[in-house]
Tab-separated table of C-alpha atoms in Angstrom:
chain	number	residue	atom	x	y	z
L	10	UNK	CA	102.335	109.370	68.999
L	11	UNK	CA	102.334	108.456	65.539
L	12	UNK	CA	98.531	107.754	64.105
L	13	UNK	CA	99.696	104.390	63.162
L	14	UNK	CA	101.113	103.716	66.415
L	15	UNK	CA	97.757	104.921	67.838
L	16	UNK	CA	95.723	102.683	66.085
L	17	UNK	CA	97.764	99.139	66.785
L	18	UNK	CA	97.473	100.202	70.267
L	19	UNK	CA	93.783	100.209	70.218
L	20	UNK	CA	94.159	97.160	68.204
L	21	UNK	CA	96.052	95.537	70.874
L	22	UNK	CA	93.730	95.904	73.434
L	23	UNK	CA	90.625	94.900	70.900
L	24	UNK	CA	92.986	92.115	70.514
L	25	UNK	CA	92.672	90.911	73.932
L	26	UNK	CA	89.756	91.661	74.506
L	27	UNK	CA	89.094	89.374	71.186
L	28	UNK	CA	90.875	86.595	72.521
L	29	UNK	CA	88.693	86.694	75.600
L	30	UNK	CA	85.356	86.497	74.063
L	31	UNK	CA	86.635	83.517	71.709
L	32	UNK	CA	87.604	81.714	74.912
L	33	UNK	CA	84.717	82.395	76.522
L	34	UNK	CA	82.136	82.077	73.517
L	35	UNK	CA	83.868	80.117	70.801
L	36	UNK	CA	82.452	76.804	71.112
L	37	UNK	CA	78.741	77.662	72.443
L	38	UNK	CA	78.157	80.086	69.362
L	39	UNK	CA	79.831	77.799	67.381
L	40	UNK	CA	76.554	74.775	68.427
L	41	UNK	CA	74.269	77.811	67.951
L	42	UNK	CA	75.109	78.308	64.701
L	43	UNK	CA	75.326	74.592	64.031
L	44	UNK	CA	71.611	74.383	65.266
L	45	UNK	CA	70.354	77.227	62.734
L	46	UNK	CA	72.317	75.682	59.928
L	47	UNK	CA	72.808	72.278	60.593
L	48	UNK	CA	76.061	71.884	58.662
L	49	UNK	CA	79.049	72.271	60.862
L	50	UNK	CA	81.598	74.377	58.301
L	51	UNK	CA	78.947	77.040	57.831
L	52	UNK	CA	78.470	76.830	61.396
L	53	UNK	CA	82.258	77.900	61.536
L	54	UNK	CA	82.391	80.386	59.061
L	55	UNK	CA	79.139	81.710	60.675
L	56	UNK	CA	81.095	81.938	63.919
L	57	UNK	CA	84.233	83.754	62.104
L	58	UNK	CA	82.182	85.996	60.713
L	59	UNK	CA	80.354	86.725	63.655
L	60	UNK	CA	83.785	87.134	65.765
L	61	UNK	CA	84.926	89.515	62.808
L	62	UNK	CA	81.788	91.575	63.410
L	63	UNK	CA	82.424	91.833	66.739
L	64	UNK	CA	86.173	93.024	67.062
L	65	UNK	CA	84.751	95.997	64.079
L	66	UNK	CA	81.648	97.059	65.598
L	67	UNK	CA	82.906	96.797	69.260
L	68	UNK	CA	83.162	100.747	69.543
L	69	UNK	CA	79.415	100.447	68.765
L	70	UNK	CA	78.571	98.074	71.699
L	71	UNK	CA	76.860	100.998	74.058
L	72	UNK	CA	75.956	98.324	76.969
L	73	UNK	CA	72.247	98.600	76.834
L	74	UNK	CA	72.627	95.081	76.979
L	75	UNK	CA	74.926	92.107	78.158
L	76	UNK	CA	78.012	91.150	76.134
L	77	UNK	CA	76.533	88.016	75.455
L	78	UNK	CA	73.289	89.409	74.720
L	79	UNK	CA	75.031	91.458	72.092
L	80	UNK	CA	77.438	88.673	70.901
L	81	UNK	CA	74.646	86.556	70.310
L	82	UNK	CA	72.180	88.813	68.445
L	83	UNK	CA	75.240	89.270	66.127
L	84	UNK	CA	75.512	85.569	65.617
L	85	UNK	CA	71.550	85.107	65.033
L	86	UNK	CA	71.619	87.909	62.505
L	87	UNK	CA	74.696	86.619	60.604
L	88	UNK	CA	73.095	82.462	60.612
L	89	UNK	CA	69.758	84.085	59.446
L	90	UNK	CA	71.945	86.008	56.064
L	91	UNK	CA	73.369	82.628	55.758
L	92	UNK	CA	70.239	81.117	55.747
L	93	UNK	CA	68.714	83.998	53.372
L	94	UNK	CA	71.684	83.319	51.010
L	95	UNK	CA	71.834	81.885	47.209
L	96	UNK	CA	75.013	79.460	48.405
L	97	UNK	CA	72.971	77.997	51.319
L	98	UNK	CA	70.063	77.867	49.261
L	99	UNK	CA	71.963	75.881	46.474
L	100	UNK	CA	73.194	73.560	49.180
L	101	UNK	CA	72.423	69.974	48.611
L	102	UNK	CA	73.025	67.793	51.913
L	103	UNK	CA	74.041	65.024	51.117
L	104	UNK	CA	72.326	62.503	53.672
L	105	UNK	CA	71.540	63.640	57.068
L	106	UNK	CA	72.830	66.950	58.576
L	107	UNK	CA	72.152	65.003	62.018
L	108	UNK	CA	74.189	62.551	63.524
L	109	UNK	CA	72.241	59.517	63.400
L	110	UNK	CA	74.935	56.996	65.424
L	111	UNK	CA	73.739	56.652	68.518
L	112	UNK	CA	76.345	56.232	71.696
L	113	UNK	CA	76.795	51.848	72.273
L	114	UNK	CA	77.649	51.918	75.287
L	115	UNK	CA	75.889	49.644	78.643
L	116	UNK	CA	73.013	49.074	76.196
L	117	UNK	CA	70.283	48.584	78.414
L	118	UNK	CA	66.756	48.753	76.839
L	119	UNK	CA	65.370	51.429	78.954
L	120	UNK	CA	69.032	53.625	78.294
L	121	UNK	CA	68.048	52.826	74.682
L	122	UNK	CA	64.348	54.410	74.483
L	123	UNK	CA	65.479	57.182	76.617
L	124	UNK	CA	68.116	57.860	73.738
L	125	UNK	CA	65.711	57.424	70.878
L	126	UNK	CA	63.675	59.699	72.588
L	127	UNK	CA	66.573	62.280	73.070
L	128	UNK	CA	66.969	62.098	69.298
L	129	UNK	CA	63.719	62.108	68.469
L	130	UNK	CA	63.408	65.237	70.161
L	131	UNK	CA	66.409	66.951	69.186
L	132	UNK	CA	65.668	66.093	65.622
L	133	UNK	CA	62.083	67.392	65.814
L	134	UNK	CA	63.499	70.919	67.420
L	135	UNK	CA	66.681	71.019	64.378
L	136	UNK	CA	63.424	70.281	61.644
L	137	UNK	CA	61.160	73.180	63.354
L	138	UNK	CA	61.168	76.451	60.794
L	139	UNK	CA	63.783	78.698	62.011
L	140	UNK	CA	61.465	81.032	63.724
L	141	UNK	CA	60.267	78.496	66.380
L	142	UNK	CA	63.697	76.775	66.350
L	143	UNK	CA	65.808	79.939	66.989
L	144	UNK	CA	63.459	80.672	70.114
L	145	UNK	CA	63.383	77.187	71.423
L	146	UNK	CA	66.928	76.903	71.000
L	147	UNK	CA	67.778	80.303	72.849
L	148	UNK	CA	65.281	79.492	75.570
L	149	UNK	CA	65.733	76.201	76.347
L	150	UNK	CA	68.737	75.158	74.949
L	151	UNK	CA	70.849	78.768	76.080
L	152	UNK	CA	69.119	79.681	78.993
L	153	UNK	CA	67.842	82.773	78.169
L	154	UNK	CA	65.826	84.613	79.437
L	155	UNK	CA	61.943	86.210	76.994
L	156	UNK	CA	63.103	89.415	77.849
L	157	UNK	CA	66.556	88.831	76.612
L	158	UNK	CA	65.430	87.026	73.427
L	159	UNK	CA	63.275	89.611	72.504
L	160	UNK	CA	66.084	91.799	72.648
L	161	UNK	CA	68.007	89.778	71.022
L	162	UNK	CA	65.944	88.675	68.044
L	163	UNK	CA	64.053	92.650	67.720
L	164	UNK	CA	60.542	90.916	68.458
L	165	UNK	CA	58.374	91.932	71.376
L	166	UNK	CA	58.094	89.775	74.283
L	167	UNK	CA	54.669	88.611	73.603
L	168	UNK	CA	55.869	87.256	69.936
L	169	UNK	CA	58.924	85.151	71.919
L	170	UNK	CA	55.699	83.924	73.915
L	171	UNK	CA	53.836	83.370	71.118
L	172	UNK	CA	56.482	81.624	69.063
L	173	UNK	CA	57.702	79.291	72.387
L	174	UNK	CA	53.954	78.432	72.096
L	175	UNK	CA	53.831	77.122	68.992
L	176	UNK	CA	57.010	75.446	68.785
L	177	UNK	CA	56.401	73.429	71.431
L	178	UNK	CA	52.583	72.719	70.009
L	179	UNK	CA	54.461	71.611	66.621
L	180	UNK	CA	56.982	69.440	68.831
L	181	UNK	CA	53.565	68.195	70.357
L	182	UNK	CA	52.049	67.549	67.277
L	183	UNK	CA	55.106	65.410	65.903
L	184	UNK	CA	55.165	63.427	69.073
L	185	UNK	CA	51.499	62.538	69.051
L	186	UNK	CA	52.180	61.298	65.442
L	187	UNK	CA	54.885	58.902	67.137
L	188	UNK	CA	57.973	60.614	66.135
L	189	UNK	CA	57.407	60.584	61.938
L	190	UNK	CA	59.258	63.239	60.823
L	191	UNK	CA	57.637	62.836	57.486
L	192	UNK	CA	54.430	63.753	58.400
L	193	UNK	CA	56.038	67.462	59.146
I	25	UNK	CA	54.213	69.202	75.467
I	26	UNK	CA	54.667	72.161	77.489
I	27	UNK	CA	57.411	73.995	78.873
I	28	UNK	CA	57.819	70.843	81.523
I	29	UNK	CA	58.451	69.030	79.597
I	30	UNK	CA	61.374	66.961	80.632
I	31	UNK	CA	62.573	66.520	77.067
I	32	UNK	CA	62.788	70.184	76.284
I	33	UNK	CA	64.406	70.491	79.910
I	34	UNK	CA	66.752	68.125	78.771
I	35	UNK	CA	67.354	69.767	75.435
I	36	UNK	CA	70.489	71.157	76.064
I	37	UNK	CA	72.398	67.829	77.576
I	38	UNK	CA	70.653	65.950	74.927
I	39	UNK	CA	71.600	67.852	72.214
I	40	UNK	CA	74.963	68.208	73.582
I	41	UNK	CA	75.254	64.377	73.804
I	42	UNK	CA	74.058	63.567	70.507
I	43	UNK	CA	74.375	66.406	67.470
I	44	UNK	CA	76.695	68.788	69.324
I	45	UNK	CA	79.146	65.978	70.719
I	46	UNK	CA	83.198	67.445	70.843
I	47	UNK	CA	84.633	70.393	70.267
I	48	UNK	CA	83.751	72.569	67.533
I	49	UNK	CA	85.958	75.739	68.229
I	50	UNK	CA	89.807	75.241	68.385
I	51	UNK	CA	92.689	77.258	68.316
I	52	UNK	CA	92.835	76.840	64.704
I	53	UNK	CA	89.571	78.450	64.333
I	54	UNK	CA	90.750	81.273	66.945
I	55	UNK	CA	93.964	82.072	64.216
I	56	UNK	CA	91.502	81.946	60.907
I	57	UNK	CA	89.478	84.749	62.890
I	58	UNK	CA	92.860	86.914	64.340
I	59	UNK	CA	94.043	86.455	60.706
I	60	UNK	CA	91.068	87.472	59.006
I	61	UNK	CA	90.876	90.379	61.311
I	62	UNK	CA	94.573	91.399	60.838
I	63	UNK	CA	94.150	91.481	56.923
I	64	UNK	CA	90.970	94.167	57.454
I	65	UNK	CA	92.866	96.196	59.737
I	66	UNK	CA	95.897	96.184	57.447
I	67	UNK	CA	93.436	97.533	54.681
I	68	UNK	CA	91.567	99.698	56.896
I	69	UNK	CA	95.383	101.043	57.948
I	70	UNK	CA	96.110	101.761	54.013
I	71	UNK	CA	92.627	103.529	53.696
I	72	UNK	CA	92.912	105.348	56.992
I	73	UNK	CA	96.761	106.812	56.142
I	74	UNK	CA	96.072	108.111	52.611
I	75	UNK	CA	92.742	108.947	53.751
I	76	UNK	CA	94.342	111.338	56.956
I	77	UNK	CA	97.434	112.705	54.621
I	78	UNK	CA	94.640	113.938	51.828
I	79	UNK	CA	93.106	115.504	54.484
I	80	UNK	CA	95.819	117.282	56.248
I	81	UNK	CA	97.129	118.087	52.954
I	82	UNK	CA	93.503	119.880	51.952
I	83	UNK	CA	93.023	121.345	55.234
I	84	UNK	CA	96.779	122.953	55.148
I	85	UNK	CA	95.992	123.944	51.769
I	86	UNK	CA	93.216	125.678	52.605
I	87	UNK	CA	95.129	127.437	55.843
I	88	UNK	CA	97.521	129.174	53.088
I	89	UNK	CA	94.969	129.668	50.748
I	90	UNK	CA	93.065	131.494	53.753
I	91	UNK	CA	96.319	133.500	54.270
I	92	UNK	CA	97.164	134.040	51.024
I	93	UNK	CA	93.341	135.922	50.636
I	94	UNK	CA	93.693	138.065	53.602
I	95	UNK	CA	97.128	138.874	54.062
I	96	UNK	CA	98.255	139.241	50.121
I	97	UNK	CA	94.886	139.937	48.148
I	98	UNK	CA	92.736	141.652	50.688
I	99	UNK	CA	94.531	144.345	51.460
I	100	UNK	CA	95.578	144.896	47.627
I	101	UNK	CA	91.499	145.158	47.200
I	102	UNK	CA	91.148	147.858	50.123
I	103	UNK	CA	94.341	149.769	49.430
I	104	UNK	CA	92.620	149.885	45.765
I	105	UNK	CA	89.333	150.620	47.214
I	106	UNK	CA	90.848	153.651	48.953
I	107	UNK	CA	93.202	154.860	46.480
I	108	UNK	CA	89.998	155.053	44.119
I	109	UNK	CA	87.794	156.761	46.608
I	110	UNK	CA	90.097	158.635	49.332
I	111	UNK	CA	93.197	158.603	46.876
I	112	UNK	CA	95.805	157.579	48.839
I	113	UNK	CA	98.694	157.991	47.514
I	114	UNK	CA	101.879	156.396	48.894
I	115	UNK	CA	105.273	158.028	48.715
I	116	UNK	CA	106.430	155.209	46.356
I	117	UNK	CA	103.321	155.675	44.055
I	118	UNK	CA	104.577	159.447	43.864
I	119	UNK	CA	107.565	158.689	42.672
I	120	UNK	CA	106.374	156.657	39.835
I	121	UNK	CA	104.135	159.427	38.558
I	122	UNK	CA	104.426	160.843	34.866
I	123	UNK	CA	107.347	163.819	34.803
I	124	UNK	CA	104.497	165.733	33.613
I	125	UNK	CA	102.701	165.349	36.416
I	126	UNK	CA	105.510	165.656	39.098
I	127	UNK	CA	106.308	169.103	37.137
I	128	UNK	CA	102.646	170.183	37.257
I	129	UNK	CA	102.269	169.395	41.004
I	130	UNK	CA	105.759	171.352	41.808
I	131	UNK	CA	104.924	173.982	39.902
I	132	UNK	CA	101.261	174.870	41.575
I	133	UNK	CA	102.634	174.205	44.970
I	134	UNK	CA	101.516	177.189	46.799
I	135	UNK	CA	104.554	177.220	49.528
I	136	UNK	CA	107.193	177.613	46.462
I	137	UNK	CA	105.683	180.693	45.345
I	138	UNK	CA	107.629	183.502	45.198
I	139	UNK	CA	104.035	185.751	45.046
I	140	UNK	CA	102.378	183.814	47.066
I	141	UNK	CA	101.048	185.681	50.683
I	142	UNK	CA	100.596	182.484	52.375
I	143	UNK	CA	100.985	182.107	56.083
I	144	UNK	CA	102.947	179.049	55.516
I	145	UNK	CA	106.621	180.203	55.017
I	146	UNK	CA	108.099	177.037	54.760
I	147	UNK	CA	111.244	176.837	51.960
I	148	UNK	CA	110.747	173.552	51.118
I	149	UNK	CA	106.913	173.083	51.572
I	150	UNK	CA	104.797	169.996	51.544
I	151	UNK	CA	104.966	167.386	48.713
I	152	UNK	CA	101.591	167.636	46.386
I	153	UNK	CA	100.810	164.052	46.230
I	154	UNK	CA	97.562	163.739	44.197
I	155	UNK	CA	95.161	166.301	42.461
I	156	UNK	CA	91.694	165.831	42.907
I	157	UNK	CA	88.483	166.878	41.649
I	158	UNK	CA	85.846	167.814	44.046
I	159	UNK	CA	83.935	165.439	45.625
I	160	UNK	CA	86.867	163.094	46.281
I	161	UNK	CA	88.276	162.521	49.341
I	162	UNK	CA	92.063	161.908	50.747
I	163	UNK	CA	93.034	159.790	53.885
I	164	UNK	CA	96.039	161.499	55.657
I	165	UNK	CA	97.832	161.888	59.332
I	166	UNK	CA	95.622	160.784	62.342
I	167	UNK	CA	93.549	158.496	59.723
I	168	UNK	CA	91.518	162.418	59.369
I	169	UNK	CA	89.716	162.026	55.925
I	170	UNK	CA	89.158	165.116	54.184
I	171	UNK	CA	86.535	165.993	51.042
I	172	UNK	CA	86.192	168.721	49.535
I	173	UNK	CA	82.288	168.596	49.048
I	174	UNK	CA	81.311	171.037	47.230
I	175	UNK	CA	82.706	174.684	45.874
I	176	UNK	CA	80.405	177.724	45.593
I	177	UNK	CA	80.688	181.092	44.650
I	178	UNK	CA	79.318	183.196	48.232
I	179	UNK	CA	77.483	186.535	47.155
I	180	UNK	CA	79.186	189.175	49.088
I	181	UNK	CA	75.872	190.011	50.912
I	182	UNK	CA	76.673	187.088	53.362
I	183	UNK	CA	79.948	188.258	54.115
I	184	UNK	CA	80.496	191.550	53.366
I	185	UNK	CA	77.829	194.950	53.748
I	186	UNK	CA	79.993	196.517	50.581
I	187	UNK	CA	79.817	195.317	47.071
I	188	UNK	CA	82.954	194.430	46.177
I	189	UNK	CA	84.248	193.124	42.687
I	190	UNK	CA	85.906	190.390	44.736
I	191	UNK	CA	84.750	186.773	43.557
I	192	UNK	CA	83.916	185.035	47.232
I	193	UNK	CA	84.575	181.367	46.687
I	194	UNK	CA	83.173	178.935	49.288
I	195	UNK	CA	84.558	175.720	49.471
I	196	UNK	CA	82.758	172.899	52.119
I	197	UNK	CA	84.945	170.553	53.224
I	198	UNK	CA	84.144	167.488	55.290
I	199	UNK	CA	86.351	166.126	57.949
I	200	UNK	CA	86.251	162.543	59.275
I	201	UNK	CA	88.302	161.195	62.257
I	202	UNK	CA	88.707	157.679	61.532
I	203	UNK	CA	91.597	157.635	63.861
I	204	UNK	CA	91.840	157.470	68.295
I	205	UNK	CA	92.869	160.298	69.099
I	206	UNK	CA	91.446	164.447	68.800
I	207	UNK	CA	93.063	166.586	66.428
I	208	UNK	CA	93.147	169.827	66.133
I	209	UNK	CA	92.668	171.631	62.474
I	210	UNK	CA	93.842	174.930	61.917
I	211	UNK	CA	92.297	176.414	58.448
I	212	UNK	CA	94.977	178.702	58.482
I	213	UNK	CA	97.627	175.962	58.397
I	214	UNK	CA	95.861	173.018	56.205
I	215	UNK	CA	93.796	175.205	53.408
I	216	UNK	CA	94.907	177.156	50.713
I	217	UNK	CA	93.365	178.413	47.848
I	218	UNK	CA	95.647	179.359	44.735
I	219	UNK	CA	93.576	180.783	41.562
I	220	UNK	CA	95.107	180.294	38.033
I	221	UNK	CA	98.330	181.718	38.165
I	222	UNK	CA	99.222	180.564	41.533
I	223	UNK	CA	98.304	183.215	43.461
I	224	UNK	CA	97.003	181.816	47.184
I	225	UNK	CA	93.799	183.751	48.043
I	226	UNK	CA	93.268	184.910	51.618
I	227	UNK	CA	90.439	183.413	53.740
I	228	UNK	CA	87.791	185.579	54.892
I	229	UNK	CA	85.414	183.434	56.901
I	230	UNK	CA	86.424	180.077	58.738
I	231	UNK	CA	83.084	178.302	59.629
I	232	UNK	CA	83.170	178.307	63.967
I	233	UNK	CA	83.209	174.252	64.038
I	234	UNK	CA	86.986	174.212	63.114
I	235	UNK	CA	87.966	175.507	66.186
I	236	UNK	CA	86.769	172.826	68.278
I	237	UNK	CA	88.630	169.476	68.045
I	238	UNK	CA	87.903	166.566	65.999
I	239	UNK	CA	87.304	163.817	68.044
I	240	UNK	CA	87.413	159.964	67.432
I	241	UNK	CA	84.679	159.077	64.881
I	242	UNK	CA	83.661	162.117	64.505
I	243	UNK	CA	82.224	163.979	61.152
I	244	UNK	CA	81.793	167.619	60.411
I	245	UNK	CA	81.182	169.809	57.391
I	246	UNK	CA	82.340	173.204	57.361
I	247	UNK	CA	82.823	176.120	54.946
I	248	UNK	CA	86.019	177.893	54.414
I	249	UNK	CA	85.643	181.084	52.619
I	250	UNK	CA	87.805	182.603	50.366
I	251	UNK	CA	88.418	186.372	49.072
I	252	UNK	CA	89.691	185.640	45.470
I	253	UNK	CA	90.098	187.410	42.407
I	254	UNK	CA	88.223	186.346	39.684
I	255	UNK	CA	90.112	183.480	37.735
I	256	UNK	CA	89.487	180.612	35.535
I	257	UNK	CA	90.932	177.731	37.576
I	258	UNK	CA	91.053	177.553	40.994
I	259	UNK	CA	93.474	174.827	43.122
I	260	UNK	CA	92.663	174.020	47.010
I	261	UNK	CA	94.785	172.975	49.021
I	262	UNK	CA	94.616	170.801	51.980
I	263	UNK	CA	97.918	170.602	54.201
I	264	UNK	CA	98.845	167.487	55.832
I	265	UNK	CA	98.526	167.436	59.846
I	266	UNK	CA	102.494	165.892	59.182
I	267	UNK	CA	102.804	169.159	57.604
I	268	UNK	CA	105.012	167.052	54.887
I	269	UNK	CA	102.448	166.583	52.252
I	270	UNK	CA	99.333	168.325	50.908
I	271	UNK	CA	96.666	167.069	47.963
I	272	UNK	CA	95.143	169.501	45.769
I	273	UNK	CA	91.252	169.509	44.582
I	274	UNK	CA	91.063	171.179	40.982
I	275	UNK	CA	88.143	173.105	40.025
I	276	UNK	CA	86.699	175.802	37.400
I	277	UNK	CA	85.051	178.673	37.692
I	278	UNK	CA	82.510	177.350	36.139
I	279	UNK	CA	81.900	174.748	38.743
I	280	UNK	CA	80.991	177.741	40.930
């Protein structure tokens, strides 16, 4: 067998195997990356990237941990470059990354301060610094579990603790001060 | 707010509902990524395949270099190595000699001498292929190296009670067996001493460790002794075990 031959065999099956993660992935590490960057074609070429990284470095994936596990730390680490980067840096937003319309639909009052406080809260968690955000968004937005964040993000347990804390004390703290973002 | 809260519970439908509403990862998305990846394996195919031919292409260039060293060169080296210090010398090599020196080594050749009273009666006689000086050494039939070590004129006390007028030449000769299997050395057969005009000399004294076989690996010195008449040159011979060659050591009286 040729060595060309060889190697689009093995690409075939990485190809598949590709295929399988993007169905299974796509669209929940493309939110993710949304919710570090707030700007939804980063978000996408954060998620290429990340998919990229994946189908070259999946010889390296030794199973110590969970495919998703693994997916995702390569997905935090590739939002946080982003993040680190002169282009995102030189980003100007124009207006709010956040979508501000709220659903209209059977608009009771109570349905209505329920929503606001939805927003409210999902705005305070997208304005945390990444540190707390990343944590509150992999606990309680993914599910998962210290253990597996601290795996994830290279931080001891006691840090994801410690950050959880204080993310929620900040969300606390912005909630006491009746929602005013601007006092942040 | 703590971890019960029912906000923070409710983080995930929330945010769902109202920043992370639709679907964010289509198939169009899915072919950016496959096409992305196909273009880096294309280029990591045209790396990989120049990459693997430079390789081969070394590593089968060292393989004949390798050969080239140790089946060409090498044994050029060592045959030179021995020709210097065990003068071998091939049939070919022979041939190529100087007329002078062909002439020179047909013309001391003990077995065509008419005056000669050598046991070896042989018409033709063995082929002189080099002429030595002492203390080189000549690897012949059986791999059985032969030096001549050192020459020495004997006083006649050690051999003979009588004075005699006789000049007793001793030459030592070591033998190696570099070969597998014994051989047997006859003095009488292999060594010959001719003074200046030819004349083989009789031996007087073989030294007792000839008559025991030479095994594999094994070394001995031994003396041959010679009853000669006084002369200015003297030639020893060594006989091939083939019996088809012999190499001559040249030496002086001098060097007695």
């Amino acid at each position: 067998m040729s060595l060309k031959r060889e190697l689009d065999d093995t690409y075939l099956d990485d190809h598949e195997w590709l295929n399988q993660i993007m169905n299974l992935y796509g669209e929940e590490l493309t939110r993710i990356a949304y919710l570090y960057l707030k700007e939804w074609n980063l978000a996408e070429d954060a998620v290429q990237e990340t998919f990229v990284k994946c189908f070259q470095k999946r010889a390296q994936f030794r199973g110590d941990s969970s495919q998703k596990t693994w997916i995702y730390t390569i997905l935090t680490n590739t939002c946080k470059d982003f993040l680190k980067s002169a282009f995102y840096k030189k980003i100007v937003f124009l207006g709010s990354p956040h979508q501000k319309s709220f659903p209209a639909t059977e608009s009771a009052e109570n349905l209505a301060i329920i929503r606001e406080r939805e927003y409210l809260i999902c705005q305070c968690v997208l304005a945390l610094p990444v540190k707390y955000r990343e944590v509150i968004i992999l606990f309680y937005y993914n599910s998962f579990t210290i253990k597996e964040i601290s795996n994830m993000l290279r931080i001891s347990e006691a840090a994801v603790r410690v950050r959880l804390n204080r993310g929620r004390g900040k969300l606390e703290k912005i909630f006491t001060q009746g929602g005013n973002l601007d006092e942040w | 707010m703590n971890g019960d809260t029912p906000e923070l519970k409710n983080l995930k439908e929330a945010m769902d509902k109202i920043f992370l509403k639709g679907n964010h990862f289509s198939e169009v998305h899915k072919k950016i990524i496959i096409r992305r990846i196909q273009t880096s394996h294309a280029r990591k195919l045209d790396s990989i395949i120049p990459k693997v031919f430079i390789f081969s292409l070394s590593i089968l260039f060292m393989i004949v270099s390798s050969v080239f060293t140790y089946q060409v060169i090498a044994p050029n080296i060592s045959s030179d190595n021995a020709l210097e210090n065990e003068h071998i010398v091939p049939q070919e090599k022979v041939e190529t000699k100087t007329q002078d020196q062909q002439e020179d080594t047909q013309t001391v050749s003990p077995s065509n001498d008419s005056n000669t009273n050598s046991n070896s009666e042989t018409k033709t006689g063995p082929k002189t292929l080099a002429a030595l000086s002492i203390g080189k050494s000549v690897k012949g039939t059986g791999d059985l190296v032969t030096e001549v070590v050192a020459v020495r004129e004997v006083p006649t006390s050690e051999i003979q009670t009588e004075q005699t007028e006789e000049v007793l030449v001793g030459v030592t000769i070591r033998l190696e067996n570099r070969g597998n299997e014994n051989l047997s050395i006859s003095a009488n057969k292999t060594m010959k001493l001719a003074n200046a005009e030819n004349e083989l000399q009789p031996i007087i004294k073989i030294d007792k460790t000839l008559e025991n076989t030479l095994e594999p690996g094994q070394n001995i010195q031994v003396e041959i002794v010679f009853d000669t008449s006084s002369s200015e040159k003297y030639k020893f011979y060594f006989v091939d075990l083939s019996g088809e060659q012999q190499t001559v050591w040249l030496f002086d009286y001098k060097d007695l």
